[in-house]
mmCIF file of C-alpha atoms and ligand atoms in Angstrom:
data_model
loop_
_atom_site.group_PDB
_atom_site.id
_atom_site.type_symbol
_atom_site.label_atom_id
_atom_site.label_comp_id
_atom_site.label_asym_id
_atom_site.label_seq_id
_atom_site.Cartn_x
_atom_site.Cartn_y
_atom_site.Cartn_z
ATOM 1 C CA UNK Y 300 92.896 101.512 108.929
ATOM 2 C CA UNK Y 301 92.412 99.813 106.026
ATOM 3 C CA UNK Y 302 93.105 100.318 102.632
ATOM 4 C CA UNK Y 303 91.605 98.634 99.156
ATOM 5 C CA UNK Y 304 94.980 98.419 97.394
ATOM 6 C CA UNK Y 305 97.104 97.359 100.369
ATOM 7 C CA UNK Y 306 94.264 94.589 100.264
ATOM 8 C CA UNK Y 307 94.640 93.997 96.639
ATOM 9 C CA UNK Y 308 98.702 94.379 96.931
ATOM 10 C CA UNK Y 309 97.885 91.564 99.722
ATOM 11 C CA UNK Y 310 95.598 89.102 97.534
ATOM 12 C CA UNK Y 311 92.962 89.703 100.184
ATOM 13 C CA UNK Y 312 90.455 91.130 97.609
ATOM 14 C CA UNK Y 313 90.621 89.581 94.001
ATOM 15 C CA UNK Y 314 91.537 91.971 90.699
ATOM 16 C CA UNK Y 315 92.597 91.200 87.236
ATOM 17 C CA UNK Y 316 96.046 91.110 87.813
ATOM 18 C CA UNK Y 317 98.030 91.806 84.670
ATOM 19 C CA UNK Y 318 101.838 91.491 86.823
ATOM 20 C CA UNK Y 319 103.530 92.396 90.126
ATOM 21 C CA UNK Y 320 106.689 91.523 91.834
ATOM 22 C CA UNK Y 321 108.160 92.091 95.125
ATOM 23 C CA UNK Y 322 107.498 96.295 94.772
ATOM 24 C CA UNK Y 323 104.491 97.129 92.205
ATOM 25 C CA UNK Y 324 101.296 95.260 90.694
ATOM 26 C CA UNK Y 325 99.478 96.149 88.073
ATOM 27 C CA UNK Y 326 95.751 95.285 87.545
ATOM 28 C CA UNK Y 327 92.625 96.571 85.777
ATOM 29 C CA UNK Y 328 90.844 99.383 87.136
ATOM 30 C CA UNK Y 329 87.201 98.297 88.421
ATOM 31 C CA UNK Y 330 85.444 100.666 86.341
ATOM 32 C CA UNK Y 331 87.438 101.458 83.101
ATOM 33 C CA UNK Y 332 87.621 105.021 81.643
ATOM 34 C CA UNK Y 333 88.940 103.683 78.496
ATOM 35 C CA UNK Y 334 89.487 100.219 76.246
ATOM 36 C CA UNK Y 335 91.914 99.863 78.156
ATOM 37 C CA UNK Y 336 92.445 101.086 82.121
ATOM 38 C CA UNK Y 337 95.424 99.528 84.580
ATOM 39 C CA UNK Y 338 96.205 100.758 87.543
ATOM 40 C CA UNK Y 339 100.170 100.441 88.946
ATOM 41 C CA UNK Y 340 100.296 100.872 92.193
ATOM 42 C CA UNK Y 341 103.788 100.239 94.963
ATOM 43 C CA UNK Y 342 102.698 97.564 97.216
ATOM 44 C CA UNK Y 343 103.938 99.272 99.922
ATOM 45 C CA UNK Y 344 101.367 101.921 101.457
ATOM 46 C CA UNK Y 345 101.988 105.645 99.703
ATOM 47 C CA UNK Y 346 98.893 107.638 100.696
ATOM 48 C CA UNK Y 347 99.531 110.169 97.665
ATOM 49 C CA UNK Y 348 102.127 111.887 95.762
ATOM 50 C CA UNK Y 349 102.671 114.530 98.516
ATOM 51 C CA UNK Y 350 103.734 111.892 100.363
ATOM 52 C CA UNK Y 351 106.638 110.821 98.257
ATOM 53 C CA UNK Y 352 110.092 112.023 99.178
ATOM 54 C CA UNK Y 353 113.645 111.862 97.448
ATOM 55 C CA UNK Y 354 114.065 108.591 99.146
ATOM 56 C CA UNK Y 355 111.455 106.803 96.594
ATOM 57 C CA UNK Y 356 113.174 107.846 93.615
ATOM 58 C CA UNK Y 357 114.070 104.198 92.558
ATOM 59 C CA UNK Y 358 110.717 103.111 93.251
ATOM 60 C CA UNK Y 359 109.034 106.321 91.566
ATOM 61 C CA UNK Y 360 111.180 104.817 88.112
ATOM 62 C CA UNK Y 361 109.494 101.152 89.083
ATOM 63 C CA UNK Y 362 106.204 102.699 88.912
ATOM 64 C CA UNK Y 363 106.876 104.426 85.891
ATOM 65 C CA UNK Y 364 108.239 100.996 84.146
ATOM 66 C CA UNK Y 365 105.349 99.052 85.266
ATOM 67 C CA UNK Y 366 103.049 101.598 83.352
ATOM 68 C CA UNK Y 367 105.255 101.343 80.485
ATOM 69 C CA UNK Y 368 104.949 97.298 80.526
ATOM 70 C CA UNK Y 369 101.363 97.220 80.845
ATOM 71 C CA UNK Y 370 101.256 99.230 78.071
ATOM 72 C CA UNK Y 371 103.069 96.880 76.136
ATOM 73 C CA UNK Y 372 101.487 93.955 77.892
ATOM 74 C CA UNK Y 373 97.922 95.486 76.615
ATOM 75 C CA UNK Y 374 99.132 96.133 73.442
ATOM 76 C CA UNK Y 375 98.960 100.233 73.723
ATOM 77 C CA UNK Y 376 100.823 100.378 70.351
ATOM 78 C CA UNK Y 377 98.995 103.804 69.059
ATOM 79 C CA UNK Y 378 99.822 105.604 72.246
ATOM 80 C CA UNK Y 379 98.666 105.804 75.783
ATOM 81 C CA UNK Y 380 98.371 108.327 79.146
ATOM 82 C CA UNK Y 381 99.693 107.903 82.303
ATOM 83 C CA UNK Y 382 97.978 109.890 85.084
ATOM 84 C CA UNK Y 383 98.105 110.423 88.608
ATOM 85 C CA UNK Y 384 95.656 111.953 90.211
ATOM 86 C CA UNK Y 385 96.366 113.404 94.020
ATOM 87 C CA UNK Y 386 94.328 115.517 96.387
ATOM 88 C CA UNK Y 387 90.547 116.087 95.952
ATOM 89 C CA UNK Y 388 90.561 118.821 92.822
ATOM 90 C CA UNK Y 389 92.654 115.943 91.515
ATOM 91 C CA UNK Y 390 90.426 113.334 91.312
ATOM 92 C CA UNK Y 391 91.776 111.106 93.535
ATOM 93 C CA UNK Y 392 88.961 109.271 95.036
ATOM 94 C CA UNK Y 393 91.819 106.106 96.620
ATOM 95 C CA UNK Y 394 94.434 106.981 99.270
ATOM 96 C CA UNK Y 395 96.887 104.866 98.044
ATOM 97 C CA UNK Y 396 99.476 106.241 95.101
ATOM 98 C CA UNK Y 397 99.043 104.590 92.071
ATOM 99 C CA UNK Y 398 99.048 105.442 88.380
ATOM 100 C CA UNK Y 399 96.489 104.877 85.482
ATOM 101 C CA UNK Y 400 97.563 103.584 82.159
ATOM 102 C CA UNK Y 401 94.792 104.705 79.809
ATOM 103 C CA UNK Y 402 94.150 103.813 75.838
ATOM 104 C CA UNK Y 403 93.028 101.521 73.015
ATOM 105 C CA UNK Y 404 91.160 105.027 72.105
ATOM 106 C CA UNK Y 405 92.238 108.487 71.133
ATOM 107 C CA UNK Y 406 92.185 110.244 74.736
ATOM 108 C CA UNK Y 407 91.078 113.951 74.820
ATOM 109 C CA UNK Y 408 93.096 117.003 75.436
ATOM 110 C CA UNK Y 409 92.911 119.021 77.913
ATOM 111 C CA UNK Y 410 91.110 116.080 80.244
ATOM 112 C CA UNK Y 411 88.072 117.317 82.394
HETATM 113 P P1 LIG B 836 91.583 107.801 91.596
HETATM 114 O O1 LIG B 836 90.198 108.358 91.399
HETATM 115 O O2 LIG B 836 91.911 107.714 93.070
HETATM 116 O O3 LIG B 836 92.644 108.473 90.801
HETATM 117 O O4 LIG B 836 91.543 106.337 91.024
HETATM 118 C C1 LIG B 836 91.063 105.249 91.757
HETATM 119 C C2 LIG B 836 90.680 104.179 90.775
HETATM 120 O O5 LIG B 836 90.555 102.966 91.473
HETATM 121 C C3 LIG B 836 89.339 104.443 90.079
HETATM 122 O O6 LIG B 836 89.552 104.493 88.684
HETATM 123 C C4 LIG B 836 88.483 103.262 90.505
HETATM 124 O O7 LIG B 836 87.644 102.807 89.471
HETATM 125 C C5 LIG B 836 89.508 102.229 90.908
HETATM 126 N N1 LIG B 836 89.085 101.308 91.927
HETATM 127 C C6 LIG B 836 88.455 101.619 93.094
HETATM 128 N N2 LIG B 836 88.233 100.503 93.816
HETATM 129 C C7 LIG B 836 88.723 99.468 93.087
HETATM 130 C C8 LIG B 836 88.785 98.042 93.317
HETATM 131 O O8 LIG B 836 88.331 97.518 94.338
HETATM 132 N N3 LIG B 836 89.358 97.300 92.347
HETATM 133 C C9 LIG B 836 89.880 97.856 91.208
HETATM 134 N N4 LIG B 836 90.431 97.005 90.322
HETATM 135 N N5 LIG B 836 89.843 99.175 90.966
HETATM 136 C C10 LIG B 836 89.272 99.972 91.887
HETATM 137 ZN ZN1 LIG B 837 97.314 101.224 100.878
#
């Protein structure tokens, strides 16, 4: 089974990496929703957030410091989202967990 960000994690299909290290990478979404759209993603394979269990707490806080870097990384000073989208009615359109960092615009409440 394969799976586009276990490739990406793998440096078997390019992106615009912005940093990883041994447990996250972060790298510009394909088709950006805003100035400004990363993806963070856990290199190891998490098909969603259902998935997720007490036992990834430390890397759940990894994720959520990556996002926080990028955004400083990217220069999100006016604000930014982080979303994760799980489960079709989500909007999650890649098995693999991962987390946008949105900005460099004001971002609409409620989103669609
Ligand atoms: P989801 O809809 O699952 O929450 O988000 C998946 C995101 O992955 C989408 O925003 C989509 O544009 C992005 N994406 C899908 N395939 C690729 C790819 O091959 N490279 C990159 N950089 N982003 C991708
Ligand atoms: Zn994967």
């Amino acid at each position: 089974m394969s799976c586009i960000f276990c490739e990406i994690a793998a440096g078997r299909i390019p992106a615009r990496k912005l940093f990883e290290d041994d447990q996250v990478m972060a790298f510009h979404d394909v088709s950006p929703q805003a100035p400004t759209h990363v993806l963070v993603i856990p290199k190891a394979h998490i098909p969603d957030l259902d998935a997720v269990t007490a036992g990834h707490g430390t890397l759940l806080g990894e994720l959520l410091l990556a996002a926080r870097k990028a955004a400083a990384q990217t220069g999100l000073y006016g604000g930014y989202r982080v979303v994760v989208n799980r489960g079709a009615d989500g909007g999650q359109s890649v098995g693999h967990l991962h987390l946008h960092v949105l900005g460099g615009r004001p971002l609409a409440w409620p989103p669609g």
